[in-house]
Tab-separated table of C-alpha atoms in Angstrom:
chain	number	residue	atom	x	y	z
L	1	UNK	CA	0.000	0.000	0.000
L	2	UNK	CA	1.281	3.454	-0.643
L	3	UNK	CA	-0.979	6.402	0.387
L	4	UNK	CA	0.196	10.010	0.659
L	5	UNK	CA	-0.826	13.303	2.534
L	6	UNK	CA	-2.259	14.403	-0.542
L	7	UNK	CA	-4.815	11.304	-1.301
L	8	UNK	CA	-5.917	11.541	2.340
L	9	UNK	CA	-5.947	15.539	3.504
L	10	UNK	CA	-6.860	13.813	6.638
L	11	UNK	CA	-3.358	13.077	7.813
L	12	UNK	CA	-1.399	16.114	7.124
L	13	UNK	CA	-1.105	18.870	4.131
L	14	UNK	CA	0.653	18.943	0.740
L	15	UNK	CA	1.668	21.800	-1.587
L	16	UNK	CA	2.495	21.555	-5.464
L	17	UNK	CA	2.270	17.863	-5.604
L	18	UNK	CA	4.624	17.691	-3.095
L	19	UNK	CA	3.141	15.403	-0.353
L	20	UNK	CA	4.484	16.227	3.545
L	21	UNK	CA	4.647	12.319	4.422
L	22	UNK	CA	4.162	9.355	2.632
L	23	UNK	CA	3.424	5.834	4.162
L	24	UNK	CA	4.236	2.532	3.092
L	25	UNK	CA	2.972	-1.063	3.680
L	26	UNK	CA	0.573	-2.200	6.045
L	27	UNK	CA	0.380	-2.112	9.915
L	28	UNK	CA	1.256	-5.754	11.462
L	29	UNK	CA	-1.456	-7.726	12.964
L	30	UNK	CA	0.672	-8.538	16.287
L	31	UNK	CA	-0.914	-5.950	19.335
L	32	UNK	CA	2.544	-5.296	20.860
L	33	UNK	CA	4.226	-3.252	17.897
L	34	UNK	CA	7.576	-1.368	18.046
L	35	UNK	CA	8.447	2.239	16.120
L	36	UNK	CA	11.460	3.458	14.894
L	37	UNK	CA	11.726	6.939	13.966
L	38	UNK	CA	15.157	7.836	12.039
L	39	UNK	CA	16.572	10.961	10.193
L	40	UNK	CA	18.070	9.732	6.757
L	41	UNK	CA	18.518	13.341	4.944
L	42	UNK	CA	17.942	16.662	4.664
L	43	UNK	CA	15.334	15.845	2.833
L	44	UNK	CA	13.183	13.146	0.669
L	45	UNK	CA	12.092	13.209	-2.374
L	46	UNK	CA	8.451	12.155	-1.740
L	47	UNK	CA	6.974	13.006	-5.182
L	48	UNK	CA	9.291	10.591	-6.816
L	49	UNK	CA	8.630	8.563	-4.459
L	50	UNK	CA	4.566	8.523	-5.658
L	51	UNK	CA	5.287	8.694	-8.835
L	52	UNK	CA	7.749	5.398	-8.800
L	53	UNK	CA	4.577	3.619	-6.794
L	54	UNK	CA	4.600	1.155	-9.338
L	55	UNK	CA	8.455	0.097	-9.633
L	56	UNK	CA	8.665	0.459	-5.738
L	57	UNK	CA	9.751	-3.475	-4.096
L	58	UNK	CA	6.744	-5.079	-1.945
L	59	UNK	CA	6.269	-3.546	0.836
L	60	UNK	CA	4.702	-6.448	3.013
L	61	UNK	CA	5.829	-8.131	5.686
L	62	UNK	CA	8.110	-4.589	6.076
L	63	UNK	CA	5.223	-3.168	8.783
L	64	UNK	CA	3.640	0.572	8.320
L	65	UNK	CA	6.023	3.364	7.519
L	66	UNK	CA	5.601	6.986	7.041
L	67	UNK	CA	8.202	8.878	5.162
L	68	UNK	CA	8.427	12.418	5.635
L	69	UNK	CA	9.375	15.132	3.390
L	70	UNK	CA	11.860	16.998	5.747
L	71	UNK	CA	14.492	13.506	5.729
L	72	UNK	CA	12.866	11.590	8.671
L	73	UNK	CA	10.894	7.923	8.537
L	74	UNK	CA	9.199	6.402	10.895
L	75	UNK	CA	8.769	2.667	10.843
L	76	UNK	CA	5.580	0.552	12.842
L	77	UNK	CA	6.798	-3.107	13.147
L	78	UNK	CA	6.735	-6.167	15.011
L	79	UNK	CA	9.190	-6.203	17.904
L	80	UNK	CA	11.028	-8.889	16.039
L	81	UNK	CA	11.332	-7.126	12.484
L	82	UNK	CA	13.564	-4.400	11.370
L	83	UNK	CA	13.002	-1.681	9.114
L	84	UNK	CA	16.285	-1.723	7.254
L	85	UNK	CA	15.008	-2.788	3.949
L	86	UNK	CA	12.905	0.215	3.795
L	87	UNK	CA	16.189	2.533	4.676
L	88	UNK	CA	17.895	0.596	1.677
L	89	UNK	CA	14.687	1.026	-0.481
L	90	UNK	CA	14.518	4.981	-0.023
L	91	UNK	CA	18.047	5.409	-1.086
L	92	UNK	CA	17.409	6.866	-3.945
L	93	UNK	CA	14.920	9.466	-3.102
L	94	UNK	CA	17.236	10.658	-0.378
L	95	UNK	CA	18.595	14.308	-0.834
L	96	UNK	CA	21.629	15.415	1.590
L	97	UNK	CA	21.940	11.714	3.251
L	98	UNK	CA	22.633	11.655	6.826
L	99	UNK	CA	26.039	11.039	7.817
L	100	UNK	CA	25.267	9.870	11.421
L	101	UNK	CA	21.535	8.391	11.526
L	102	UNK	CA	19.943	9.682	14.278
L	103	UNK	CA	17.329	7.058	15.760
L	104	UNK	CA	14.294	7.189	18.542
L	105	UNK	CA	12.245	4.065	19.608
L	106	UNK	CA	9.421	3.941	21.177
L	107	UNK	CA	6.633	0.904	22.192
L	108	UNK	CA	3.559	0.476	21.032
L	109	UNK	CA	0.363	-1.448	22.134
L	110	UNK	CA	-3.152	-1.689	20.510
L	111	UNK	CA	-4.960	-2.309	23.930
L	112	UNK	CA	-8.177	-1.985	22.631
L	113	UNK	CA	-9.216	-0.208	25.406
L	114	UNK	CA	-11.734	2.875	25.030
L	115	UNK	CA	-9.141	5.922	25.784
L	116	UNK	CA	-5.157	6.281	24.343
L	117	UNK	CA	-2.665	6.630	27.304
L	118	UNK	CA	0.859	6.844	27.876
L	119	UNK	CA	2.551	4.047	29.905
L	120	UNK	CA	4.371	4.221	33.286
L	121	UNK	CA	7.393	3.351	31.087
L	122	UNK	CA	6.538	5.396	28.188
L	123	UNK	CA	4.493	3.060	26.115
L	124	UNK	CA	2.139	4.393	24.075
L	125	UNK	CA	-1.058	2.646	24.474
L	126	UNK	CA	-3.643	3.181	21.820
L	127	UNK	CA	-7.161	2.420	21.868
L	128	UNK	CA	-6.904	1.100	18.100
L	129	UNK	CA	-4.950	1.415	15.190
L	130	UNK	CA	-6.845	3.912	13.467
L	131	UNK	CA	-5.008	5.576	10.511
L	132	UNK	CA	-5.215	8.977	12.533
L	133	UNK	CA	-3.508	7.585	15.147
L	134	UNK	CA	-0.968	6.499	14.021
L	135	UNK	CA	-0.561	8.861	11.940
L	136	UNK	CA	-0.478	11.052	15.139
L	137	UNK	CA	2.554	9.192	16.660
L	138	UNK	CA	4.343	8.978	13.829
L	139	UNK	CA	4.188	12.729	13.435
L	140	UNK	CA	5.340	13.315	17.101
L	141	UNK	CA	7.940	10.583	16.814
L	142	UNK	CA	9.475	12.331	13.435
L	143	UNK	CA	9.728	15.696	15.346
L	144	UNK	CA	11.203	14.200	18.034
L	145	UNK	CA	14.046	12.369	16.322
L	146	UNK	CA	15.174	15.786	14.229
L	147	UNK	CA	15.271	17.503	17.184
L	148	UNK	CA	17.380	14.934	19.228
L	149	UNK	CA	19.777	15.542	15.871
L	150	UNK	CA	19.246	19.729	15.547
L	151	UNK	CA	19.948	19.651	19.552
L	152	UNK	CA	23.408	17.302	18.943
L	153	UNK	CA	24.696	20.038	16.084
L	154	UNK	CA	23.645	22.655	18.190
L	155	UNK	CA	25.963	21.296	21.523
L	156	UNK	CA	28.567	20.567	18.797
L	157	UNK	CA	28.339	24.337	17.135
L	158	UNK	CA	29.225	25.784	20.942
L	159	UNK	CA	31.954	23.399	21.110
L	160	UNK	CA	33.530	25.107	17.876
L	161	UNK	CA	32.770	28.647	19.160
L	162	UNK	CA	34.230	27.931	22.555
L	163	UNK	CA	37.973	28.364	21.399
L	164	UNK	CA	36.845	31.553	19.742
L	165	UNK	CA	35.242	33.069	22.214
L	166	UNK	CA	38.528	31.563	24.517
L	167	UNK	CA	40.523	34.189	21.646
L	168	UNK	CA	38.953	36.993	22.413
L	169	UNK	CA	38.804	36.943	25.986
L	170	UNK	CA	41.950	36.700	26.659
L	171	UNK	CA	43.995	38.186	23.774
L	172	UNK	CA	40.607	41.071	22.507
L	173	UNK	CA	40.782	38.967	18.899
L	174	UNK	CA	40.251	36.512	17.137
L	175	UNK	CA	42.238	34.119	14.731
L	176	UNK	CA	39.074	32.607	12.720
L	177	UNK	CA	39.244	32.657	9.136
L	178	UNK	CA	36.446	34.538	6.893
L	179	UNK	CA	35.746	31.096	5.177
L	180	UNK	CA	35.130	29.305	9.073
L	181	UNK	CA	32.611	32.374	10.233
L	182	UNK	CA	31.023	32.278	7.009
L	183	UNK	CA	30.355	28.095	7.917
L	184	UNK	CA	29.063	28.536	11.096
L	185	UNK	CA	26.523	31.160	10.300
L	186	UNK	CA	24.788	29.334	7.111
L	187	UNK	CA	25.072	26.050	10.050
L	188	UNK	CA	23.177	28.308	12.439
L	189	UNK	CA	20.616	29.513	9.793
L	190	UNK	CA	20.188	25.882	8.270
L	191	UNK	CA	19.684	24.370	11.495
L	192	UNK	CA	16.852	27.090	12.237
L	193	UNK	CA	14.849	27.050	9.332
L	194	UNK	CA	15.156	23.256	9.438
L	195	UNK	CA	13.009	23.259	12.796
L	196	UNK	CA	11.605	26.074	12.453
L	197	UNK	CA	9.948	26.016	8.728
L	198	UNK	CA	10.112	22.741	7.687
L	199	UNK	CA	9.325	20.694	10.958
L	200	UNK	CA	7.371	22.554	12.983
L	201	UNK	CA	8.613	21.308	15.845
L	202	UNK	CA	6.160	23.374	18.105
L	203	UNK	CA	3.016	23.641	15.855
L	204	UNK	CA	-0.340	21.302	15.883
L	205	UNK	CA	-0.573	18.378	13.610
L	206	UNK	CA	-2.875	19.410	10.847
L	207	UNK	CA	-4.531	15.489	11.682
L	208	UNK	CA	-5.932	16.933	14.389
L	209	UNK	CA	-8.397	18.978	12.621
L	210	UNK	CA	-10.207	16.620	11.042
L	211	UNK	CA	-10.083	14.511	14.501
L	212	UNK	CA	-10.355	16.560	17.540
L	213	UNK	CA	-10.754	13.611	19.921
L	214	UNK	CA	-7.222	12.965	19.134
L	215	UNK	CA	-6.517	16.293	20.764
L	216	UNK	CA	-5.899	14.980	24.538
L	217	UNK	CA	-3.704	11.587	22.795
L	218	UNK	CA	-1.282	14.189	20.778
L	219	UNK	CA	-1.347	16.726	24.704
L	220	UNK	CA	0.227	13.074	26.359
L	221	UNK	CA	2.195	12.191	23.394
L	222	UNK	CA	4.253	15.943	22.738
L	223	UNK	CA	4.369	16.037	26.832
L	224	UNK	CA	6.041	12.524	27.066
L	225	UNK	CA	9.020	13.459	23.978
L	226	UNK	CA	8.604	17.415	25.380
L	227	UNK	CA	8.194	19.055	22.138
L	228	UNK	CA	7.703	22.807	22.715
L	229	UNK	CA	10.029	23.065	25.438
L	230	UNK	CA	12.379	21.746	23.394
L	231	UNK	CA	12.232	23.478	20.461
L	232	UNK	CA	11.865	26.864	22.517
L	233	UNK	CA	15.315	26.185	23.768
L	234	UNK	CA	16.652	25.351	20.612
L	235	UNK	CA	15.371	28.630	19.665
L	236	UNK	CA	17.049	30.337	22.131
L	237	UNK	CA	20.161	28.719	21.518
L	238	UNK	CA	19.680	29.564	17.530
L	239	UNK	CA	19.295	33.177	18.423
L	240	UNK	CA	22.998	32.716	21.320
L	241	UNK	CA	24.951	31.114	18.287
L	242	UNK	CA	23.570	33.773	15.827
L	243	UNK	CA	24.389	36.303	17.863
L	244	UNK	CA	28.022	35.092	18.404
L	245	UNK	CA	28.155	34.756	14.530
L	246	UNK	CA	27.217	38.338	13.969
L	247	UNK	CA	29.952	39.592	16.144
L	248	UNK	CA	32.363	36.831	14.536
L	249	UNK	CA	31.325	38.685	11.211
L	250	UNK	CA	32.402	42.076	12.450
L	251	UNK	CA	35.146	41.097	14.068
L	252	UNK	CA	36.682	39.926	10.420
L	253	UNK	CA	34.976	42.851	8.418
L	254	UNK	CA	36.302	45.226	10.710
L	255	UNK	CA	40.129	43.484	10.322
L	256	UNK	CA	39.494	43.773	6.305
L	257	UNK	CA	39.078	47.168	6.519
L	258	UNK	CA	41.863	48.117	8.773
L	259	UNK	CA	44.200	46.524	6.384
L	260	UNK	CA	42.261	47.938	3.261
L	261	UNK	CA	43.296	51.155	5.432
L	262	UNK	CA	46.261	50.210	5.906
L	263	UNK	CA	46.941	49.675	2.343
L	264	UNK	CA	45.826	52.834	1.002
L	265	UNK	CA	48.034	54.469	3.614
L	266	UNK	CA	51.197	52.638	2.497
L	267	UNK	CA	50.108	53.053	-1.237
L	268	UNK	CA	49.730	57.297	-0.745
L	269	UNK	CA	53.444	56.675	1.147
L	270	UNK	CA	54.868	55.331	-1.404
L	271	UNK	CA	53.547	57.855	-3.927
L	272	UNK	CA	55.036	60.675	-1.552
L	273	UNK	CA	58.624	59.240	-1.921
L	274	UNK	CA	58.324	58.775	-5.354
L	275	UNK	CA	57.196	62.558	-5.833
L	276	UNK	CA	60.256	63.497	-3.454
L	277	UNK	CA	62.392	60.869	-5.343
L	278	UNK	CA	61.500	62.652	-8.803
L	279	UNK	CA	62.274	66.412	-7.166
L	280	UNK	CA	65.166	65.489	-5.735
L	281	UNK	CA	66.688	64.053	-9.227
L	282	UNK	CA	65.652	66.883	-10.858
């Protein structure tokens, strides 16, 4: 089975013929069930992947998996299957591969029970496996996964900063190259438009509108994998690191044109002394 966010407005939103999510296969029959949220790219190609619906390999016995548009899939299984055919299977609709694949689990159980709850242990517990919800967790799960890898390049983008921020406390400079500032600021932005425009990290799942009794199931689920909070720190961390890169910026720009002054100085020098040179020979 392949349906997309277009066919089924339902589950999320599409623009241009370019569908937000994607899923694949068929949700297992077992009622303990395991998902496995991962970040393969920067992005996937999910139009292609509609349009090569009939060349795509069979998709059964592979569990339900929803492949989203901003690089991250989510995978519904049995506990004892994994979804690394599917990874394999994507390859070629995967734009900016991941280096590092960043990977959240989480268990789930169809309890059959009349209300969706979240486990002592954090096992989400789901009155059926309704489309919506699933669609639901998958959603949350995919957030939560690029922000566990936004929140890693983040605490690895301070770690670069810290030696020049070491520079100019203690010496009032800095030694960082125009080419290294440059780096860290389209980082900075890429990271934040990532989250911020293309994830929507801290926004409601456009499911929900079109099933409002999921509202108090999605409340549990972004409180469990803490989805605002998080992003609002990354935010604020965004706005630290672009900050730093602005002054970075200056810093540089300010040495360029001290030595463009510099130049010009030495230049009008040197046309002095040849002036004097030329009267004195005369």
């Amino acid at each position: 089975m392949i349906a997309t966010a277009v066919d089924n407005p339902a589950s999320s939103s599409g623009y241009l013929g370019h569908p937000d999510f994607v899923m694949l296969g068929a949700l297992p029959t077992s009622g303990r069930l395991v998902a496995s949220a991962r970040v393969l790219a920067g992005r996937i190609d999910t139009r292609a992947l509609v349009e090569d619906n009939r060349r795509l390999p069979p998709w059964a016995g592979q569990g339900l998996s929803f492949v989203f548009r901003y690089g991250a899939v989510v995978s519904i299984t049995a506990p004892d299957e994994t979804p690394g055919r599917i990874d394999d299977a994507l390859g070629r609709y995967l734009r900016d591969p991941a280096g590092t694949i960043e990977v959240e689990t989480a268990e789930i159980s169809l309890t059959r029970h009349s209300t969706d709850r979240i486990g002592e242990e954090g096992q989400i517990l789901l009155a059926d496996g309704d489309e919506a919800r699933l669609t639901l967790v998958a959603i949350v799960l995919a957030r939560s996964v690029v922000l566990s890898r936004d929140e890693i390049a983040v605490s690895q983008a301070f770690d670069r900063i810290a030696p020049l921020v070491s520079d100019l406390r203690e010496t009032g400079r800095t030694r960082a190259p125009v080419r290294q500032a440059m780096q860290l600021v389209g980082e900075v932005l890429a990271a934040r438009h990532r989250v911020m425009a293309k994830v929507q990290a801290d926004e409601r799942p456009d499911v929900l509108w079109d099933n409002p009794e999921l509202d108090r199931l999605y409340a549990r689920l972004e409180a469990e994998h803490e989805l605002d909070d998080r992003a609002e720190v990354l935010e604020r961390k965004f706005v630290a690191l672009g900050d730093f890169a602005e002054v970075l910026l200056n810093i540089i720009q300010d040495k360029r044109a001290f030595r463009l002054e510099l130049a010009i100085i030495a230049l009008i020098a040197f046309e002095i002394v040849l002036a004097l040179l030329n009267m004195h020979w005369r």
